CSV table of C-alpha atoms in Angstrom, one decimal:
chain,number,residue,atom,x,y,z
A,18,MET,CA,-0.5,0.6,0.1
A,19,ILE,CA,1.5,3.4,-1.3
A,20,GLN,CA,1.2,5.6,1.9
A,21,GLN,CA,0.4,10.0,0.9
A,22,VAL,CA,1.6,12.6,2.9
A,23,ILE,CA,-0.1,15.5,3.3
A,24,LEU,CA,1.9,19.4,4.0
A,25,SER,CA,1.1,22.4,4.0
A,26,ARG,CA,2.9,24.5,1.5
A,27,SER,CA,4.2,26.6,4.1
A,28,GLU,CA,6.3,22.8,5.0
A,29,LEU,CA,6.9,21.9,1.8
A,30,TYR,CA,8.7,25.7,1.6
A,31,ASN,CA,10.9,24.5,3.8
A,32,LEU,CA,11.7,21.3,3.0
A,33,VAL,CA,12.4,22.9,-0.5
A,34,TRP,CA,15.1,25.0,1.0
A,35,LYS,CA,16.2,21.8,2.8
A,36,HIS,CA,16.7,19.5,0.6
A,37,PRO,CA,18.1,19.1,-3.3
A,38,LEU,CA,14.7,18.6,-5.6
A,39,SER,CA,17.2,14.8,-5.6
A,40,TYR,CA,15.6,14.0,-2.0
A,41,PHE,CA,11.5,15.0,-3.2
A,42,THR,CA,12.0,12.0,-6.7
A,43,ASN,CA,14.1,9.8,-4.7
A,44,ARG,CA,11.3,9.9,-1.3
A,45,TYR,CA,8.0,10.4,-2.7
A,46,MET,CA,6.2,9.3,-6.2
A,47,VAL,CA,6.6,11.9,-8.7
A,48,SER,CA,9.1,13.5,-11.5
A,49,TYR,CA,11.6,16.4,-11.3
A,50,PRO,CA,8.5,18.1,-14.0
A,51,SER,CA,5.9,17.5,-12.5
A,52,PHE,CA,7.5,18.3,-8.7
A,53,LYS,CA,8.1,21.8,-10.4
A,54,ASN,CA,4.8,22.2,-11.2
A,55,ILE,CA,3.3,21.1,-7.1
A,56,CYS,CA,5.7,24.3,-6.2
A,57,LYS,CA,4.7,26.2,-9.4
A,58,GLU,CA,0.9,26.0,-8.6
A,59,ASN,CA,1.0,26.3,-5.0
A,60,ASP,CA,3.4,29.2,-5.6
A,61,ILE,CA,6.9,27.6,-4.1
A,62,PRO,CA,9.2,29.3,-4.9
A,63,LEU,CA,12.4,26.8,-5.6
A,64,PRO,CA,16.9,27.4,-4.8
A,65,PRO,CA,18.0,29.1,-7.9
A,66,GLY,CA,20.9,26.6,-10.6
A,67,GLY,CA,24.3,26.4,-8.3
A,68,TYR,CA,22.4,26.8,-4.8
A,69,TRP,CA,22.9,23.4,-3.6
A,70,SER,CA,26.7,23.7,-4.5
A,71,LYS,CA,27.5,26.7,-3.2
A,72,LYS,CA,25.7,25.8,0.0
A,73,LYS,CA,27.9,22.9,-0.1
A,74,PHE,CA,31.0,24.9,0.8
A,75,GLY,CA,29.4,27.5,2.7
A,76,LYS,CA,28.9,29.9,1.0
A,77,GLU,CA,24.5,30.7,2.4
A,78,GLY,CA,22.3,31.9,-1.3
A,79,LEU,CA,19.4,34.2,0.2
A,80,GLN,CA,16.0,32.2,0.3
A,81,PRO,CA,13.2,34.2,0.0
A,82,GLU,CA,11.0,35.0,3.1
A,83,TYR,CA,7.6,33.3,3.1
A,84,PHE,CA,5.0,34.4,2.1
A,85,LYS,CA,1.3,34.4,3.1
A,86,ILE,CA,-1.3,33.5,0.1
A,87,LYS,CA,-5.5,33.0,-0.5
A,88,ASN,CA,-6.6,29.8,-0.2
A,89,GLU,CA,-3.4,27.6,0.4
A,90,LYS,CA,-4.5,23.8,-0.3
A,91,GLU,CA,-3.0,20.4,1.6
A,92,ILE,CA,-0.4,19.6,-0.8
A,93,VAL,CA,-0.6,15.3,-0.6
A,94,LEU,CA,2.1,13.4,-2.1
A,95,TYR,CA,3.4,9.1,-1.8
A,96,LEU,CA,5.4,7.7,-0.4
A,97,ARG,CA,8.2,5.7,-3.1
A,98,PRO,CA,8.5,2.4,-2.3
A,99,GLU,CA,11.8,0.6,-3.3
A,100,GLY,CA,12.0,0.4,-6.9
A,101,ASP,CA,8.6,2.2,-8.0
A,102,ASN,CA,9.2,4.1,-10.6
A,103,ARG,CA,6.5,5.3,-11.2
A,104,ASP,CA,4.9,9.4,-11.2
A,105,PHE,CA,2.2,10.1,-9.5
A,106,GLY,CA,2.5,13.6,-9.6
A,107,TYR,CA,0.2,14.9,-11.2
A,108,LEU,CA,-2.7,13.4,-9.1
A,109,THR,CA,-0.7,16.3,-6.3
A,110,LYS,CA,-3.5,19.4,-6.5
């Protein structure tokens, strides 16, 4: 059985700025394009290119301040079972 994870917009925002995108594609049943679409649809800014490389060497990039939007929705992701490469990103709205 595939386990659902329900996140608020602020929780996902914090995770996006704590982990690289590969974390999400490995942990949850989403592809890179699907995850980017989920963030775009929920107005969650993604770290710019090179952010994680710079952070690895101690250079902190600027993280945009979190802001609330009208009608914030819960975001549903599905934990990825080992060896399952399906993309459930289209199920998340």
